[in-house]
GROMACS .gro file of N, CA and C in nm:
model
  249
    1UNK      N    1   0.955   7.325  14.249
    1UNK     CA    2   0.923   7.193  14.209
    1UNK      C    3   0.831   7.125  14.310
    2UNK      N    4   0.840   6.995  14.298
    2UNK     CA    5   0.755   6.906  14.419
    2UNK      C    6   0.797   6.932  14.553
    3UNK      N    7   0.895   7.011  14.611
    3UNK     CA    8   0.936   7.039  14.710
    3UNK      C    9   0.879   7.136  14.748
    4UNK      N   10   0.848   7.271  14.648
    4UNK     CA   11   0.693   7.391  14.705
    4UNK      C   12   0.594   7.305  14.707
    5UNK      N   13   0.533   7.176  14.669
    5UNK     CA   14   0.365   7.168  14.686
    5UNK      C   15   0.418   7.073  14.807
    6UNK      N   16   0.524   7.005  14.818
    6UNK     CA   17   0.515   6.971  14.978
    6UNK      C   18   0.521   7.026  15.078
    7UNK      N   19   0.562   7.144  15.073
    7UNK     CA   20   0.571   7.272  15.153
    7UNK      C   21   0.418   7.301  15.180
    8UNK      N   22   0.395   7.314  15.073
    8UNK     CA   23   0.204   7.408  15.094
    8UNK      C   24   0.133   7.295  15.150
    9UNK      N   25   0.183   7.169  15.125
    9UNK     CA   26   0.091   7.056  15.203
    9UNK      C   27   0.090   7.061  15.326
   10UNK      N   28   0.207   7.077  15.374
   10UNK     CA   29   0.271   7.088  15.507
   10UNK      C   30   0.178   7.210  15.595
   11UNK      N   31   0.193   7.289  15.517
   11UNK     CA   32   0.173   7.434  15.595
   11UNK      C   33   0.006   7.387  15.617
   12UNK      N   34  -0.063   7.357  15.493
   12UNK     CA   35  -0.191   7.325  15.568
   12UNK      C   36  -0.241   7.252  15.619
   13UNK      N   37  -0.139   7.185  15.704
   13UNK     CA   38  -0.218   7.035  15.766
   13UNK      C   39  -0.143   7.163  15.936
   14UNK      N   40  -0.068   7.247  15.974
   14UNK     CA   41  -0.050   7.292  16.101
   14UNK      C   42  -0.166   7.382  16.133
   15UNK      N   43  -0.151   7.403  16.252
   15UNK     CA   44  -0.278   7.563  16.282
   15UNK      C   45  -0.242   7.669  16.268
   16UNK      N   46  -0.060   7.676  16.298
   16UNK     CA   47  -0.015   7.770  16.229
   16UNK      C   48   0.137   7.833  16.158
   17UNK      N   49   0.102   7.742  16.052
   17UNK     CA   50   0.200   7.746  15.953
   17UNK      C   51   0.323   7.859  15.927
   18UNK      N   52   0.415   7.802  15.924
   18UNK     CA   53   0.501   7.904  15.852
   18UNK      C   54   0.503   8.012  15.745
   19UNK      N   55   0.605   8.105  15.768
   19UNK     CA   56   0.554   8.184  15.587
   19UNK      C   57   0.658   8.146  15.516
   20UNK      N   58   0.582   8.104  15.393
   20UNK     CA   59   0.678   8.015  15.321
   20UNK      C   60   0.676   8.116  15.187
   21UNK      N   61   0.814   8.042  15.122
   21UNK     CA   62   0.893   8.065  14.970
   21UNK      C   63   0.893   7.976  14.929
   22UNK      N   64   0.831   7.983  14.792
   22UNK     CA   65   0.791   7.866  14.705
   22UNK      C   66   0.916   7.921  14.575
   23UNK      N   67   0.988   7.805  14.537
   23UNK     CA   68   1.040   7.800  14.419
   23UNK      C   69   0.973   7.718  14.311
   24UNK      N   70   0.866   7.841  14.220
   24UNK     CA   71   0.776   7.754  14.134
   24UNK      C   72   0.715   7.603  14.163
   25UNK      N   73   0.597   7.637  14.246
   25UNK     CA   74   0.556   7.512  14.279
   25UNK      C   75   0.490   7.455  14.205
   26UNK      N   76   0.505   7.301  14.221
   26UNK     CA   77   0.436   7.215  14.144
   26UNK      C   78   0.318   7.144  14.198
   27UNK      N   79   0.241   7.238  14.208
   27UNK     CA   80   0.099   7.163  14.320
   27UNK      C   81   0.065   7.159  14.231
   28UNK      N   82   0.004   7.180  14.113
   28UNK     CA   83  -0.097   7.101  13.995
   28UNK      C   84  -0.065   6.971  13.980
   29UNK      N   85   0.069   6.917  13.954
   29UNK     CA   86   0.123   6.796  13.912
   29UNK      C   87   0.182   6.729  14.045
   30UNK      N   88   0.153   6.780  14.153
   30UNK     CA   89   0.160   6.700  14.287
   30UNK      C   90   0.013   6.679  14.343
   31UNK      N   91  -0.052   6.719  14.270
   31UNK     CA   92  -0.221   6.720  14.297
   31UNK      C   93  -0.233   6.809  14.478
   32UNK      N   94  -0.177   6.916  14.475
   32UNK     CA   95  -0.197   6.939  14.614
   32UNK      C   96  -0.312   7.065  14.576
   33UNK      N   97  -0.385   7.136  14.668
   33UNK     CA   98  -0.482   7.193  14.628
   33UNK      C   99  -0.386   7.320  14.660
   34UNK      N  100  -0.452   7.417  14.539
   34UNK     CA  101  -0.389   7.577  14.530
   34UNK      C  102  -0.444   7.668  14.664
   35UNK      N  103  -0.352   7.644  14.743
   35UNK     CA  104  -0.416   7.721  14.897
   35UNK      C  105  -0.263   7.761  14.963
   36UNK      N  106  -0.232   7.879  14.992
   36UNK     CA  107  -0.130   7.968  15.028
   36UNK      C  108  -0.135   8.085  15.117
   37UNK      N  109  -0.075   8.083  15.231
   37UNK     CA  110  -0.154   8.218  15.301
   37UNK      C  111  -0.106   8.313  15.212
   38UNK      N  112  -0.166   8.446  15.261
   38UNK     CA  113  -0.068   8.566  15.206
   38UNK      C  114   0.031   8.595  15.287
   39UNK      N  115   0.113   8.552  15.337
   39UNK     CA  116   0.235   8.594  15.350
   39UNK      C  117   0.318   8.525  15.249
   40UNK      N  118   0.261   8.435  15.176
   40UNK     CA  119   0.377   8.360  15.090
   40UNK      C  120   0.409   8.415  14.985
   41UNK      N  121   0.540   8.410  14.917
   41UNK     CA  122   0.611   8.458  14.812
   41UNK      C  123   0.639   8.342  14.749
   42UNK      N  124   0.633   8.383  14.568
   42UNK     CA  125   0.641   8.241  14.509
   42UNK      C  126   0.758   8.305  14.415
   43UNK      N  127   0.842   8.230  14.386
   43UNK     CA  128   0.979   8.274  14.271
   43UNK      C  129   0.878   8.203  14.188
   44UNK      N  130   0.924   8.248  14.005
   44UNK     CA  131   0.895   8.157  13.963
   44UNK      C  132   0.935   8.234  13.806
   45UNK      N  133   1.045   8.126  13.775
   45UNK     CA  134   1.091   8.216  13.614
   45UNK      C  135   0.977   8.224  13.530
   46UNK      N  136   1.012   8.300  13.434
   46UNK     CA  137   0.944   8.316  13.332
   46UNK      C  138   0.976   8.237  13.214
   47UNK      N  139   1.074   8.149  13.215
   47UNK     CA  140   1.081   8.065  13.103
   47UNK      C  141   1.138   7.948  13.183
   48UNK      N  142   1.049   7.917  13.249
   48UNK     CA  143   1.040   7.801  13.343
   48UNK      C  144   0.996   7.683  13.237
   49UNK      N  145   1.036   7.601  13.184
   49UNK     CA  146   1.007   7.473  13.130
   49UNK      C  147   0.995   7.378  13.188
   50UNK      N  148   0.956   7.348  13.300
   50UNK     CA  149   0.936   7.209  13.388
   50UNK      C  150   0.786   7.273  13.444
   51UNK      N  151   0.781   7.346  13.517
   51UNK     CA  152   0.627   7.433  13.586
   51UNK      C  153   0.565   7.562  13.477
   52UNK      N  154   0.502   7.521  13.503
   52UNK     CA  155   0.436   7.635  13.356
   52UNK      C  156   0.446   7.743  13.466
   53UNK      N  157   0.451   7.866  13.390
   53UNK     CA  158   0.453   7.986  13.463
   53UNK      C  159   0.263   8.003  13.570
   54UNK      N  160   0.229   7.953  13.483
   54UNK     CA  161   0.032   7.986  13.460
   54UNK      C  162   0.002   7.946  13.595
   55UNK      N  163   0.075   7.836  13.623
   55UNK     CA  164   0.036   7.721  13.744
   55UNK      C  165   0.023   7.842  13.872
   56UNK      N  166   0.142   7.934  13.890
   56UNK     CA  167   0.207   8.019  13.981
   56UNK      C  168   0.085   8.145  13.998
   57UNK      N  169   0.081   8.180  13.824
   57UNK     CA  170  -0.023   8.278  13.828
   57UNK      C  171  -0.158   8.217  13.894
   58UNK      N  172  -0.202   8.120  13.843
   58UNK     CA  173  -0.311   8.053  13.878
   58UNK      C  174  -0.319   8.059  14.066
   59UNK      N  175  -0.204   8.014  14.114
   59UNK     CA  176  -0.189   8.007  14.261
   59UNK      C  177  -0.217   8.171  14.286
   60UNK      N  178  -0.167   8.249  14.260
   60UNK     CA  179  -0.202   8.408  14.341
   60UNK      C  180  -0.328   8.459  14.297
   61UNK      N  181  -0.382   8.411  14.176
   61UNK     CA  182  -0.485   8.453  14.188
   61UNK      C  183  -0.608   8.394  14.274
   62UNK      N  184  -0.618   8.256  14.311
   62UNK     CA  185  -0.660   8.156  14.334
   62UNK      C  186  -0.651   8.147  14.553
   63UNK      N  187  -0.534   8.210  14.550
   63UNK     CA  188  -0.527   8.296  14.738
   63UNK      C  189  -0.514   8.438  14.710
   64UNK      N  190  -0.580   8.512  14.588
   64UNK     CA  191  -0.538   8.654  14.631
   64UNK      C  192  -0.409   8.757  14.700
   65UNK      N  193  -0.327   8.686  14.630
   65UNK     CA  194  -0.203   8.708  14.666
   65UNK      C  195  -0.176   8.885  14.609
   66UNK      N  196  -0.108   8.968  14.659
   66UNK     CA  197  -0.110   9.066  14.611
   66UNK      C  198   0.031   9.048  14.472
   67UNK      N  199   0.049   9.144  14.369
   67UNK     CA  200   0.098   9.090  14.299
   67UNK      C  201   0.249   9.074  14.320
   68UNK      N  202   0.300   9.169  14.445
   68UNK     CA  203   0.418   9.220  14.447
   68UNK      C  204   0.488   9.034  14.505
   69UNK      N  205   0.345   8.954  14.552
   69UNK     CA  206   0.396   8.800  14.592
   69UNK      C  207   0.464   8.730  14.503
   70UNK      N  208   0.444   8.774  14.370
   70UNK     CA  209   0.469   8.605  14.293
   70UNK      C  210   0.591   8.710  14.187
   71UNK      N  211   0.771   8.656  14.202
   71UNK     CA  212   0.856   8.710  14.192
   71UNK      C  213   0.925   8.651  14.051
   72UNK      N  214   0.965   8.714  13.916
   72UNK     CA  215   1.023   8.593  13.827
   72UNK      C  216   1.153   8.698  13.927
   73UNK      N  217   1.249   8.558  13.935
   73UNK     CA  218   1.346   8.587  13.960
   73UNK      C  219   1.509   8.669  13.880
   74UNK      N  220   1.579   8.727  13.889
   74UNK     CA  221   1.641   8.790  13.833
   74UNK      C  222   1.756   8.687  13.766
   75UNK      N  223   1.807   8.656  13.873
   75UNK     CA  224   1.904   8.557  13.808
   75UNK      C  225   1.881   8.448  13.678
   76UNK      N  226   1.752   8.427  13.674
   76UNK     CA  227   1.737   8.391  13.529
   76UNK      C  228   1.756   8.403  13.446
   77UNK      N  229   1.755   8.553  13.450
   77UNK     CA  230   1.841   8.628  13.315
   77UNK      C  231   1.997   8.561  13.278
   78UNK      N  232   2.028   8.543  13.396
   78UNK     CA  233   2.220   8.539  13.364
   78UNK      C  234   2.256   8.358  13.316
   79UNK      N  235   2.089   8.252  13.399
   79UNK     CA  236   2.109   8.134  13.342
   79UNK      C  237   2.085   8.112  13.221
   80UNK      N  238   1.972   8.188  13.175
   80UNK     CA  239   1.882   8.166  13.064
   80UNK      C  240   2.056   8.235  12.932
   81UNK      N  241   2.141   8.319  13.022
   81UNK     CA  242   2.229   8.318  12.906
   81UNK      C  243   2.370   8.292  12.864
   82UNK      N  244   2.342   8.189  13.002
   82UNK     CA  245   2.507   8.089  12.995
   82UNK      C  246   2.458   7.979  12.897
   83UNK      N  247   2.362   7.939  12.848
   83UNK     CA  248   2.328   7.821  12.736
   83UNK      C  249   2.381   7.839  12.605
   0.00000   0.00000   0.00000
């Protein structure tokens, strides 16, 4: 959520940032700019209804993230089927 694009804000205002885990960030709709080192890993479900999945894709492609970075998480499965 808004808590990964404050993260990525964060990381790029130091010289040298942490490696961060993003839980589906919302930098499109936090207006933060799509910039991530590669060490970062992004969770991000696949039937995410609040962050579009695209946003996430958009981010690894956008820092060249390799693909093994951007993770749908497993446990989704087991939320997506307690509903």
């Amino acid at each position: 959520g808004h808590g990964g694009a404050l993260a990525m804000a964060a990381a790029d205002a130091v010289e040298t940032p942490p490696r961060l885990v993003l839980l589906a960030p919302a930098w499109r709709a936090a207006g933060v700019d799509p910039q991530v080192r590669a060490s970062t890993v992004i969770l991000h479900g696949i039937k995410d209804a609040v962050v579009p999945l695209a946003d996430s894709v958009y981010l690894e492609d956008a820092c060249r993230l390799p693909p093994e970075r951007l993770i749908p998480p497993m446990i989704e499965r087991f939320i997506a089927t307690d509903r």
